[in-house]
mmCIF file of C-alpha atoms in Angstrom:
data_model
loop_
_atom_site.group_PDB
_atom_site.id
_atom_site.type_symbol
_atom_site.label_atom_id
_atom_site.label_comp_id
_atom_site.label_asym_id
_atom_site.label_seq_id
_atom_site.Cartn_x
_atom_site.Cartn_y
_atom_site.Cartn_z
ATOM 1 C CA MET Q 1 79.253 -52.830 -26.394
ATOM 2 C CA GLU Q 2 78.930 -52.898 -30.400
ATOM 3 C CA GLU Q 3 75.677 -54.639 -29.723
ATOM 4 C CA ALA Q 4 74.347 -51.468 -27.858
ATOM 5 C CA ALA Q 5 75.176 -48.698 -29.350
ATOM 6 C CA ALA Q 6 74.286 -49.907 -32.523
ATOM 7 C CA PRO Q 7 70.353 -49.308 -32.138
ATOM 8 C CA GLU Q 8 70.820 -46.356 -29.788
ATOM 9 C CA GLY Q 9 72.624 -44.674 -33.483
ATOM 10 C CA ASN Q 10 69.608 -46.201 -35.355
ATOM 11 C CA ASN Q 11 67.057 -44.864 -32.787
ATOM 12 C CA ARG Q 12 68.570 -41.229 -33.147
ATOM 13 C CA GLU Q 13 68.301 -41.891 -36.951
ATOM 14 C CA ARG Q 14 64.792 -42.801 -36.747
ATOM 15 C CA ALA Q 15 64.129 -39.838 -34.335
ATOM 16 C CA GLN Q 16 65.365 -37.527 -36.983
ATOM 17 C CA LEU Q 17 63.197 -38.974 -39.320
ATOM 18 C CA GLU Q 18 60.029 -38.629 -37.814
ATOM 19 C CA TYR Q 19 59.811 -34.628 -38.199
ATOM 20 C CA GLY Q 20 56.766 -33.892 -39.444
ATOM 21 C CA MET Q 21 55.537 -37.559 -39.243
ATOM 22 C CA GLU Q 22 51.878 -36.957 -38.123
ATOM 23 C CA ALA Q 23 51.458 -34.251 -40.589
ATOM 24 C CA ARG Q 24 48.231 -34.174 -42.561
ATOM 25 C CA THR Q 25 49.270 -31.056 -44.800
ATOM 26 C CA PRO Q 26 52.264 -29.919 -45.985
ATOM 27 C CA TRP Q 27 52.236 -26.703 -43.870
ATOM 28 C CA GLN Q 28 51.822 -28.889 -40.900
ATOM 29 C CA LEU Q 29 55.538 -29.625 -41.198
ATOM 30 C CA PRO Q 30 57.964 -28.425 -39.270
ATOM 31 C CA MET Q 31 60.825 -26.454 -40.466
ATOM 32 C CA ARG Q 32 63.240 -29.359 -39.765
ATOM 33 C CA ALA Q 33 61.190 -31.629 -42.253
ATOM 34 C CA TRP Q 34 61.588 -28.710 -44.939
ATOM 35 C CA TRP Q 35 65.259 -28.855 -44.282
ATOM 36 C CA GLN Q 36 65.354 -32.772 -44.594
ATOM 37 C CA ILE Q 37 63.449 -32.368 -47.717
ATOM 38 C CA LEU Q 38 65.462 -30.412 -49.143
ATOM 39 C CA LYS Q 39 68.638 -32.292 -48.503
ATOM 40 C CA ARG Q 40 66.811 -35.075 -50.080
ATOM 41 C CA CYS Q 41 66.090 -33.264 -52.919
ATOM 42 C CA PHE Q 42 69.365 -32.525 -53.456
ATOM 43 C CA VAL Q 43 70.609 -36.140 -53.446
ATOM 44 C CA MET Q 44 67.457 -37.316 -55.724
ATOM 45 C CA ASN Q 45 68.162 -34.746 -58.147
ATOM 46 C CA GLY Q 46 71.495 -36.537 -59.135
ATOM 47 C CA PHE Q 47 70.048 -39.561 -58.390
ATOM 48 C CA HIS Q 48 66.852 -39.458 -60.801
ATOM 49 C CA ASN Q 49 69.046 -37.839 -62.739
ATOM 50 C CA LEU Q 50 66.670 -34.512 -63.362
ATOM 51 C CA PRO Q 51 68.678 -32.626 -65.761
ATOM 52 C CA LEU Q 52 68.915 -35.231 -68.248
ATOM 53 C CA LEU Q 53 65.193 -35.773 -67.508
ATOM 54 C CA ALA Q 54 64.516 -31.978 -68.089
ATOM 55 C CA ALA Q 55 66.552 -32.313 -71.037
ATOM 56 C CA GLY Q 56 64.601 -35.165 -72.663
ATOM 57 C CA VAL Q 57 61.350 -33.431 -71.964
ATOM 58 C CA ALA Q 58 62.503 -30.048 -73.288
ATOM 59 C CA PHE Q 59 63.116 -31.976 -76.387
ATOM 60 C CA TYR Q 60 59.711 -33.338 -77.018
ATOM 61 C CA THR Q 61 58.467 -29.826 -76.017
ATOM 62 C CA PHE Q 62 60.535 -28.096 -78.858
ATOM 63 C CA LEU Q 63 58.686 -30.734 -81.114
ATOM 64 C CA SER Q 64 55.207 -30.288 -79.622
ATOM 65 C CA VAL Q 65 55.376 -26.138 -79.948
ATOM 66 C CA THR Q 66 54.164 -25.461 -83.487
ATOM 67 C CA PRO Q 67 50.877 -27.615 -82.586
ATOM 68 C CA LEU Q 68 50.323 -26.683 -79.273
ATOM 69 C CA LEU Q 69 50.067 -22.573 -80.476
ATOM 70 C CA ALA Q 70 48.236 -24.119 -83.553
ATOM 71 C CA SER Q 71 45.595 -25.606 -80.980
ATOM 72 C CA THR Q 72 45.446 -22.840 -78.753
ATOM 73 C CA VAL Q 73 45.224 -20.107 -81.729
ATOM 74 C CA LEU Q 74 42.542 -22.744 -83.224
ATOM 75 C CA LEU Q 75 40.380 -23.352 -79.924
ATOM 76 C CA TYR Q 76 40.353 -19.282 -78.553
ATOM 77 C CA GLY Q 77 39.482 -19.059 -82.327
ATOM 78 C CA LEU Q 78 35.954 -20.783 -81.466
ATOM 79 C CA ILE Q 79 35.439 -17.990 -78.189
ATOM 80 C CA GLY Q 80 36.867 -14.905 -79.551
ATOM 81 C CA ASN Q 81 39.158 -13.089 -82.169
ATOM 82 C CA ALA Q 82 42.253 -15.254 -82.726
ATOM 83 C CA GLN Q 83 44.115 -12.220 -83.725
ATOM 84 C CA THR Q 84 43.915 -10.759 -79.853
ATOM 85 C CA VAL Q 85 45.988 -14.180 -79.130
ATOM 86 C CA GLU Q 86 49.426 -12.213 -80.473
ATOM 87 C CA LYS Q 87 48.563 -9.267 -78.570
ATOM 88 C CA SER Q 88 47.534 -11.212 -75.402
ATOM 89 C CA MET Q 89 50.797 -13.239 -75.538
ATOM 90 C CA GLN Q 90 53.223 -10.042 -75.859
ATOM 91 C CA ALA Q 91 53.319 -10.400 -71.417
ATOM 92 C CA ILE Q 92 54.510 -14.051 -71.199
ATOM 93 C CA ILE Q 93 56.952 -13.247 -74.917
ATOM 94 C CA GLN Q 94 58.537 -10.503 -72.618
ATOM 95 C CA VAL Q 95 59.760 -13.050 -69.984
ATOM 96 C CA VAL Q 96 61.550 -15.443 -72.865
ATOM 97 C CA PRO Q 97 64.869 -14.430 -74.091
ATOM 98 C CA SER Q 98 64.873 -11.989 -77.022
ATOM 99 C CA ASP Q 99 66.157 -15.059 -79.551
ATOM 100 C CA ALA Q 100 63.545 -17.739 -78.312
ATOM 101 C CA ALA Q 101 60.566 -15.058 -78.422
ATOM 102 C CA ARG Q 102 61.054 -14.440 -81.983
ATOM 103 C CA LEU Q 103 60.674 -18.218 -82.816
ATOM 104 C CA ILE Q 104 57.502 -18.172 -80.682
ATOM 105 C CA GLN Q 105 56.380 -15.233 -82.358
ATOM 106 C CA GLU Q 106 56.724 -16.292 -85.998
ATOM 107 C CA GLN Q 107 55.022 -19.799 -84.984
ATOM 108 C CA LEU Q 108 52.348 -17.642 -83.315
ATOM 109 C CA SER Q 109 51.554 -15.560 -86.482
ATOM 110 C CA SER Q 110 51.998 -18.832 -89.007
ATOM 111 C CA ALA Q 111 49.502 -20.296 -86.763
ATOM 112 C CA VAL Q 112 47.242 -16.822 -86.799
ATOM 113 C CA GLU Q 113 47.255 -16.291 -90.599
ATOM 114 C CA THR Q 114 46.317 -20.249 -91.096
ATOM 115 C CA SER Q 115 43.540 -19.952 -88.901
ATOM 116 C CA GLY Q 116 41.373 -17.823 -90.626
ATOM 117 C CA GLY Q 117 40.207 -19.816 -93.283
ATOM 118 C CA VAL Q 118 39.098 -22.704 -91.377
ATOM 119 C CA ALA Q 119 35.458 -23.687 -89.993
ATOM 120 C CA GLY Q 120 33.541 -26.683 -89.711
ATOM 121 C CA LEU Q 121 34.544 -30.030 -90.043
ATOM 122 C CA ALA Q 122 38.213 -28.804 -91.215
ATOM 123 C CA LEU Q 123 38.770 -26.799 -87.787
ATOM 124 C CA GLY Q 124 37.489 -30.295 -85.946
ATOM 125 C CA VAL Q 125 40.185 -32.231 -87.496
ATOM 126 C CA SER Q 126 43.152 -29.833 -87.639
ATOM 127 C CA LEU Q 127 41.821 -29.287 -83.726
ATOM 128 C CA PHE Q 128 42.551 -32.985 -83.105
ATOM 129 C CA LEU Q 129 45.436 -33.197 -85.093
ATOM 130 C CA ALA Q 130 47.286 -30.136 -83.551
ATOM 131 C CA ILE Q 131 46.079 -31.622 -79.921
ATOM 132 C CA PHE Q 132 47.509 -35.187 -80.984
ATOM 133 C CA GLY Q 133 51.228 -33.591 -82.249
ATOM 134 C CA ALA Q 134 51.257 -31.358 -78.952
ATOM 135 C CA SER Q 135 50.770 -34.708 -76.517
ATOM 136 C CA ARG Q 136 54.504 -35.672 -77.380
ATOM 137 C CA ALA Q 137 55.272 -33.066 -74.703
ATOM 138 C CA SER Q 138 52.640 -34.884 -72.114
ATOM 139 C CA LYS Q 139 54.097 -38.189 -72.649
ATOM 140 C CA GLY Q 140 57.603 -37.281 -72.269
ATOM 141 C CA LEU Q 141 56.707 -35.208 -68.766
ATOM 142 C CA ILE Q 142 54.582 -38.143 -67.483
ATOM 143 C CA GLY Q 143 57.596 -40.124 -68.354
ATOM 144 C CA ALA Q 144 59.777 -38.123 -66.154
ATOM 145 C CA LEU Q 145 57.243 -37.670 -63.353
ATOM 146 C CA ASN Q 146 56.829 -41.712 -63.045
ATOM 147 C CA ILE Q 147 60.741 -41.775 -62.314
ATOM 148 C CA ILE Q 148 60.607 -38.762 -59.639
ATOM 149 C CA ASN Q 149 57.513 -40.728 -57.955
ATOM 150 C CA GLU Q 150 59.303 -44.096 -58.374
ATOM 151 C CA GLU Q 151 56.267 -45.144 -60.183
ATOM 152 C CA HIS Q 152 56.360 -48.343 -63.039
ATOM 153 C CA GLU Q 153 54.025 -47.287 -65.811
ATOM 154 C CA THR Q 154 51.590 -49.950 -65.904
ATOM 155 C CA ARG Q 155 48.336 -48.034 -67.860
ATOM 156 C CA SER Q 156 47.392 -49.871 -71.260
ATOM 157 C CA ILE Q 157 48.349 -47.808 -74.954
ATOM 158 C CA ILE Q 158 44.641 -46.326 -74.915
ATOM 159 C CA ARG Q 159 44.777 -45.231 -71.228
ATOM 160 C CA PHE Q 160 48.513 -43.710 -71.527
ATOM 161 C CA ASN Q 161 47.385 -41.620 -74.763
ATOM 162 C CA LEU Q 162 44.568 -40.893 -73.270
ATOM 163 C CA THR Q 163 45.781 -39.148 -69.832
ATOM 164 C CA ALA Q 164 48.528 -37.227 -72.079
ATOM 165 C CA LEU Q 165 45.769 -36.362 -74.595
ATOM 166 C CA GLY Q 166 43.782 -35.395 -71.573
ATOM 167 C CA LEU Q 167 46.976 -32.871 -70.176
ATOM 168 C CA THR Q 168 47.005 -31.419 -73.392
ATOM 169 C CA VAL Q 169 43.955 -30.517 -73.696
ATOM 170 C CA ALA Q 170 43.970 -29.175 -69.952
ATOM 171 C CA ALA Q 171 47.446 -27.242 -70.496
ATOM 172 C CA ILE Q 172 45.660 -26.074 -74.015
ATOM 173 C CA PHE Q 173 42.452 -24.346 -71.911
ATOM 174 C CA VAL Q 174 44.736 -23.213 -69.067
ATOM 175 C CA ALA Q 175 46.231 -21.199 -72.126
ATOM 176 C CA VAL Q 176 42.871 -20.050 -73.434
ATOM 177 C CA VAL Q 177 42.158 -18.914 -70.213
ATOM 178 C CA GLY Q 178 45.406 -16.897 -69.277
ATOM 179 C CA ILE Q 179 45.158 -15.437 -72.959
ATOM 180 C CA GLY Q 180 41.480 -14.344 -72.303
ATOM 181 C CA SER Q 181 42.256 -12.837 -68.808
ATOM 182 C CA ALA Q 182 45.235 -11.151 -70.441
ATOM 183 C CA SER Q 183 42.916 -9.495 -72.214
ATOM 184 C CA VAL Q 184 40.866 -8.011 -70.049
ATOM 185 C CA PHE Q 185 43.663 -6.784 -67.736
ATOM 186 C CA ALA Q 186 44.655 -4.608 -70.983
ATOM 187 C CA VAL Q 187 41.386 -3.388 -71.833
ATOM 188 C CA LEU Q 188 41.212 -2.156 -67.721
ATOM 189 C CA ARG Q 189 44.372 -0.713 -68.373
ATOM 190 C CA THR Q 190 43.194 1.565 -71.184
ATOM 191 C CA ILE Q 191 40.773 3.186 -69.773
ATOM 192 C CA ASP Q 192 40.993 6.313 -68.592
ATOM 193 C CA ILE Q 193 39.384 7.018 -64.841
ATOM 194 C CA GLY Q 194 41.426 10.292 -63.638
ATOM 195 C CA VAL Q 195 44.192 11.145 -61.406
ATOM 196 C CA ALA Q 196 44.639 7.693 -60.103
ATOM 197 C CA ASP Q 197 44.787 6.293 -63.198
ATOM 198 C CA ARG Q 198 48.989 5.295 -63.270
ATOM 199 C CA ALA Q 199 48.249 4.124 -59.474
ATOM 200 C CA VAL Q 200 45.578 1.858 -60.635
ATOM 201 C CA SER Q 201 47.384 0.540 -64.353
ATOM 202 C CA GLY Q 202 50.144 -0.470 -61.699
ATOM 203 C CA LEU Q 203 47.946 -2.267 -59.559
ATOM 204 C CA ILE Q 204 46.543 -4.158 -62.541
ATOM 205 C CA GLN Q 205 49.633 -4.943 -63.717
ATOM 206 C CA ILE Q 206 50.556 -6.680 -59.949
ATOM 207 C CA LEU Q 207 47.105 -8.132 -60.275
ATOM 208 C CA THR Q 208 47.866 -9.659 -63.652
ATOM 209 C CA TRP Q 209 51.150 -11.247 -62.621
ATOM 210 C CA VAL Q 210 49.346 -12.759 -59.488
ATOM 211 C CA PHE Q 211 46.597 -13.735 -61.710
ATOM 212 C CA ALA Q 212 49.203 -15.526 -64.116
ATOM 213 C CA LEU Q 213 51.081 -17.285 -61.330
ATOM 214 C CA LEU Q 214 48.088 -18.478 -59.452
ATOM 215 C CA LEU Q 215 46.976 -19.998 -62.925
ATOM 216 C CA GLY Q 216 50.671 -21.759 -63.906
ATOM 217 C CA SER Q 217 50.581 -23.292 -60.067
ATOM 218 C CA PHE Q 218 47.291 -24.315 -61.174
ATOM 219 C CA GLY Q 219 48.322 -26.145 -64.329
ATOM 220 C CA PHE Q 220 51.689 -27.609 -63.064
ATOM 221 C CA GLY Q 221 49.293 -29.122 -60.119
ATOM 222 C CA LEU Q 222 47.407 -30.843 -62.956
ATOM 223 C CA ILE Q 223 50.124 -32.278 -64.315
ATOM 224 C CA ASN Q 224 51.532 -33.409 -61.085
ATOM 225 C CA ARG Q 225 48.157 -35.092 -60.317
ATOM 226 C CA PHE Q 226 47.391 -36.387 -62.973
ATOM 227 C CA GLY Q 227 50.571 -37.154 -65.025
ATOM 228 C CA PRO Q 228 51.972 -40.075 -62.858
ATOM 229 C CA ASP Q 229 50.955 -43.695 -62.510
ATOM 230 C CA ARG Q 230 49.867 -43.585 -59.194
ATOM 231 C CA ARG Q 231 46.920 -43.261 -57.114
ATOM 232 C CA ALA Q 232 46.953 -39.405 -57.269
ATOM 233 C CA ALA Q 233 47.832 -37.047 -54.477
ATOM 234 C CA LYS Q 234 45.422 -34.582 -52.519
ATOM 235 C CA TRP Q 235 45.708 -30.634 -54.014
ATOM 236 C CA GLN Q 236 47.138 -29.274 -51.216
ATOM 237 C CA TRP Q 237 50.385 -31.906 -51.513
ATOM 238 C CA LEU Q 238 50.949 -30.508 -54.814
ATOM 239 C CA THR Q 239 50.535 -26.996 -53.778
ATOM 240 C CA PRO Q 240 53.871 -26.262 -52.522
ATOM 241 C CA GLY Q 241 55.764 -27.737 -55.548
ATOM 242 C CA SER Q 242 53.215 -26.197 -57.882
ATOM 243 C CA LEU Q 243 54.179 -22.474 -56.582
ATOM 244 C CA MET Q 244 57.812 -23.213 -56.301
ATOM 245 C CA SER Q 245 57.652 -24.358 -60.229
ATOM 246 C CA THR Q 246 56.136 -21.381 -61.196
ATOM 247 C CA LEU Q 247 57.988 -19.028 -59.036
ATOM 248 C CA LEU Q 248 61.337 -20.681 -60.236
ATOM 249 C CA TRP Q 249 60.236 -20.194 -63.927
ATOM 250 C CA ILE Q 250 59.994 -16.770 -63.787
ATOM 251 C CA VAL Q 251 63.079 -16.107 -61.974
ATOM 252 C CA VAL Q 252 64.877 -18.039 -64.531
ATOM 253 C CA SER Q 253 63.200 -17.239 -67.529
ATOM 254 C CA PHE Q 254 64.371 -13.267 -66.339
ATOM 255 C CA GLY Q 255 67.608 -14.702 -65.320
ATOM 256 C CA PHE Q 256 68.145 -16.321 -68.635
ATOM 257 C CA SER Q 257 67.216 -13.750 -70.554
ATOM 258 C CA LEU Q 258 69.473 -11.029 -68.757
ATOM 259 C CA TYR Q 259 72.264 -13.741 -69.486
ATOM 260 C CA VAL Q 260 72.021 -13.888 -73.259
ATOM 261 C CA ALA Q 261 71.495 -10.169 -73.673
ATOM 262 C CA PHE Q 262 74.304 -9.059 -71.648
ATOM 263 C CA ILE Q 263 76.877 -11.973 -70.934
ATOM 264 C CA SER Q 264 76.556 -14.619 -73.664
ATOM 265 C CA ASP Q 265 76.817 -14.789 -77.369
ATOM 266 C CA TYR Q 266 75.221 -17.358 -78.995
ATOM 267 C CA ASN Q 267 75.256 -15.668 -81.943
ATOM 268 C CA ALA Q 268 79.330 -15.736 -82.103
ATOM 269 C CA THR Q 269 78.958 -19.499 -81.199
ATOM 270 C CA TYR Q 270 76.193 -20.893 -83.501
ATOM 271 C CA GLY Q 271 75.466 -18.374 -85.858
ATOM 272 C CA SER Q 272 71.844 -19.009 -87.728
ATOM 273 C CA LEU Q 273 71.319 -21.416 -85.295
ATOM 274 C CA SER Q 274 71.316 -19.295 -82.245
ATOM 275 C CA GLY Q 275 67.753 -18.389 -81.818
ATOM 276 C CA ILE Q 276 66.988 -22.292 -81.808
ATOM 277 C CA VAL Q 277 69.583 -23.108 -79.429
ATOM 278 C CA VAL Q 278 68.558 -20.244 -77.378
ATOM 279 C CA PHE Q 279 65.060 -21.411 -77.115
ATOM 280 C CA LEU Q 280 65.880 -25.277 -76.087
ATOM 281 C CA MET Q 281 67.955 -23.738 -73.614
ATOM 282 C CA TRP Q 282 64.875 -21.956 -72.460
ATOM 283 C CA LEU Q 283 62.946 -24.925 -72.496
ATOM 284 C CA PHE Q 284 64.871 -27.262 -70.941
ATOM 285 C CA LEU Q 285 65.054 -24.476 -68.118
ATOM 286 C CA SER Q 286 61.451 -25.022 -67.960
ATOM 287 C CA CYS Q 287 60.819 -28.213 -68.050
ATOM 288 C CA TYR Q 288 64.042 -28.376 -65.062
ATOM 289 C CA SER Q 289 62.062 -26.005 -62.915
ATOM 290 C CA LEU Q 290 58.642 -27.961 -63.883
ATOM 291 C CA LEU Q 291 60.291 -31.314 -62.473
ATOM 292 C CA LEU Q 292 62.003 -29.600 -59.411
ATOM 293 C CA GLY Q 293 58.967 -28.855 -58.471
ATOM 294 C CA ALA Q 294 57.682 -32.314 -58.881
ATOM 295 C CA LEU Q 295 60.286 -33.483 -56.486
ATOM 296 C CA LEU Q 296 59.869 -31.309 -53.510
ATOM 297 C CA ASN Q 297 56.009 -32.611 -53.940
ATOM 298 C CA ALA Q 298 57.216 -36.049 -53.955
ATOM 299 C CA GLU Q 299 59.775 -35.660 -51.586
ATOM 300 C CA ALA Q 300 57.388 -34.102 -48.745
ATOM 301 C CA GLU Q 301 55.105 -36.794 -49.610
ATOM 302 C CA ARG Q 302 57.768 -39.506 -48.130
ATOM 303 C CA GLN Q 303 58.371 -37.223 -44.977
ATOM 304 C CA THR Q 304 54.617 -37.921 -43.528
ATOM 305 C CA ALA Q 305 52.890 -41.168 -42.667
ATOM 306 C CA PHE Q 306 49.812 -39.913 -43.096
ATOM 307 C CA ASP Q 307 48.098 -40.705 -46.506
ATOM 308 C CA SER Q 308 48.619 -37.774 -48.620
ATOM 309 C CA THR Q 309 46.277 -39.761 -51.356
ATOM 310 C CA VAL Q 310 42.804 -38.991 -52.646
ATOM 311 C CA GLY Q 311 40.082 -40.558 -50.898
ATOM 312 C CA PRO Q 312 39.448 -42.162 -47.519
ATOM 313 C CA ALA Q 313 42.732 -43.010 -45.350
ATOM 314 C CA ARG Q 314 44.242 -45.863 -46.523
ATOM 315 C CA PRO Q 315 46.944 -48.138 -44.277
ATOM 316 C CA ALA Q 316 50.297 -48.033 -45.701
ATOM 317 C CA GLY Q 317 50.648 -50.413 -48.700
ATOM 318 C CA ASP Q 318 47.215 -49.905 -49.866
ATOM 319 C CA ARG Q 319 47.559 -46.682 -50.981
ATOM 320 C CA GLY Q 320 48.689 -47.012 -54.695
ATOM 321 C CA ALA Q 321 51.568 -44.894 -54.591
ATOM 322 C CA VAL Q 322 55.137 -45.985 -53.673
ATOM 323 C CA LEU Q 323 56.107 -42.714 -52.063
ATOM 324 C CA ALA Q 324 52.846 -42.554 -49.841
ATOM 325 C CA ASP Q 325 52.635 -45.998 -49.052
ATOM 326 C CA LEU Q 326 56.744 -46.307 -47.439
ATOM 327 C CA HIS Q 327 57.631 -43.659 -45.030
ATOM 328 C CA LEU Q 328 61.175 -42.837 -44.258
ATOM 329 C CA ALA Q 329 60.880 -44.721 -40.486
ATOM 330 C CA ASP Q 330 59.704 -47.414 -42.404
ATOM 331 C CA GLU Q 331 62.830 -47.483 -44.504
ATOM 332 C CA VAL Q 332 65.356 -46.768 -41.238
ATOM 333 C CA ASP Q 333 63.706 -49.797 -39.793
ATOM 334 C CA ALA Q 334 64.426 -52.204 -42.738
ATOM 335 C CA LYS Q 335 67.897 -51.210 -42.646
ATOM 336 C CA VAL Q 336 68.134 -51.855 -38.791
ATOM 337 C CA LEU Q 337 66.852 -55.231 -39.602
ATOM 338 C CA GLU Q 338 68.873 -56.024 -41.894
ATOM 339 C CA LYS Q 339 71.937 -54.960 -40.082
ATOM 340 C CA ARG Q 340 71.026 -57.123 -37.476
ATOM 341 C CA ARG Q 341 70.694 -60.080 -39.529
ATOM 342 C CA VAL Q 342 73.995 -59.199 -41.258
ATOM 343 C CA ARG Q 343 75.661 -59.283 -37.811
ATOM 344 C CA ARG Q 344 73.839 -62.440 -36.851
ATOM 345 C CA ALA Q 345 75.052 -64.351 -40.482
ATOM 346 C CA ASN Q 346 78.174 -62.514 -39.830
ATOM 347 C CA ARG Q 347 78.999 -64.160 -35.732
ATOM 348 C CA ALA Q 348 77.065 -67.472 -36.833
ATOM 349 C CA ALA Q 349 80.093 -67.740 -39.427
ATOM 350 C CA ARG Q 350 82.890 -66.946 -37.320
ATOM 351 C CA LYS Q 351 81.722 -69.095 -34.967
ATOM 352 C CA ALA Q 352 81.592 -72.176 -36.917
ATOM 353 C CA SER Q 353 84.750 -71.199 -38.022
ATOM 354 C CA ARG Q 354 86.093 -71.227 -34.477
ATOM 355 C CA ASP Q 355 84.753 -74.646 -34.155
ATOM 356 C CA GLY Q 356 86.042 -76.471 -37.502
ATOM 357 C CA ALA Q 357 89.438 -74.879 -36.287
ATOM 358 C CA ASP Q 358 88.739 -76.626 -32.627
ATOM 359 C CA LEU Q 359 87.796 -80.043 -34.180
ATOM 360 C CA GLY Q 360 90.649 -79.756 -36.529
ATOM 361 C CA ASP Q 361 93.209 -79.272 -33.599
ATOM 362 C CA GLU Q 362 91.592 -81.948 -31.702
ATOM 363 C CA ALA Q 363 91.908 -84.368 -34.802
ATOM 364 C CA GLN Q 364 96.023 -83.841 -34.806
ATOM 365 C CA PRO Q 365 97.957 -86.448 -33.325
ATOM 366 C CA SER Q 366 99.568 -85.444 -30.127
#
C-alpha cells in the first residue's frame, strides 16, 4: 500500500507545480502560479539571506554616493548647466528622509562647486575616476544578483570590471535623463495657461511621477538583465520584478521618512551620527527593494518550462542560466527518483539482514 500511495502524492505535487509551465511570458502565468512564486520568494528570502545581501550592497553604495553624484554632475554639465542638477534633484530628495536628504544635498552642492573649473582632459580624467569609484556599488550588486540567480561568477577580472563600469555608466545616463526630464516638467509647470493652470499643473505632476516610475523600472531592468553571470533573460521576464522594485522603493522611502519624522528619534540614540545612520538605513531599504524584485523575476523564471533567455528557444540544459534550465517539475521528478532509490536500497538492506539471520539460525546445532 505504501508503494502505491507515494507515486499518487508525488503526482499531485507535480501537477501543482505545473501551473504556468507552458507560459511564454510572465503575464500568461495564472494566479495559482503567482501564489506559488510569492510563497517561494518568502522562503528564498531567508535561504539567500537577502537582508544581509542588501546590507552589504548598501555599504558599497554608501561608499559610491559621492563619486556617483560627482560623475552625474560632470556628465550633465556637458549638455547643460550643472547648477540645474540641484534644482532637478529636489523631487527625488523629497522622497528621502530629511537627515539623509541633507547628506545628499551637501554632497551634491560640493560636486556642483568643484565641477565648475574642470574642462578638457581634466574633465575626462575626473569623470573616469568618478565612474570607477562609483562602480563599487555595481560590483556588490552583481554579487548579490549572482546569488539570487544561483550562479557562480565565471567572468574574467577584466570582463567583470567592464560589466560593473557599464552598469554604472548606464545608471548615470538614466539619472541624467531623469534630471533633464525633471527640468522640462518643471518648466512646463511654470507656464501660465490661464483657467486650467492648476489642473494642468497637477496633470504634469502626475506625468512626472509616472515617467519617474517607468525610468526607474527601466534602470532596474538593465541591472537585472546584464548584472548576473548568465545568459540574459528576455525583457518581458524582467518587467514584473522591475516594476515591483520601483513601487516598493517609493512606498518604503515615504514610509521610512514618516517613521523617522514622527516615531523614531535617531538623534537621541546616535547624536551627530544620526544623519549617516538614517542615510545607511534608507540605502539598505532601497537595496532590499531592488533585490526583492530580482528574486521575484528569478522565481517567475523557475515557474515556466519555456526558455526565458534571449535568442532562439533552446532545450533545457543548454540555456546558460540555472533558473531557466531547471523547471520545478523536473526537481520533483528528481526527488521521486531519489525516494525510489532509497526505498529500494532499504528493502535490499532489510532482505539481506533477514537472509543473514536465517543462515545464522540454520548454522546453529539443534
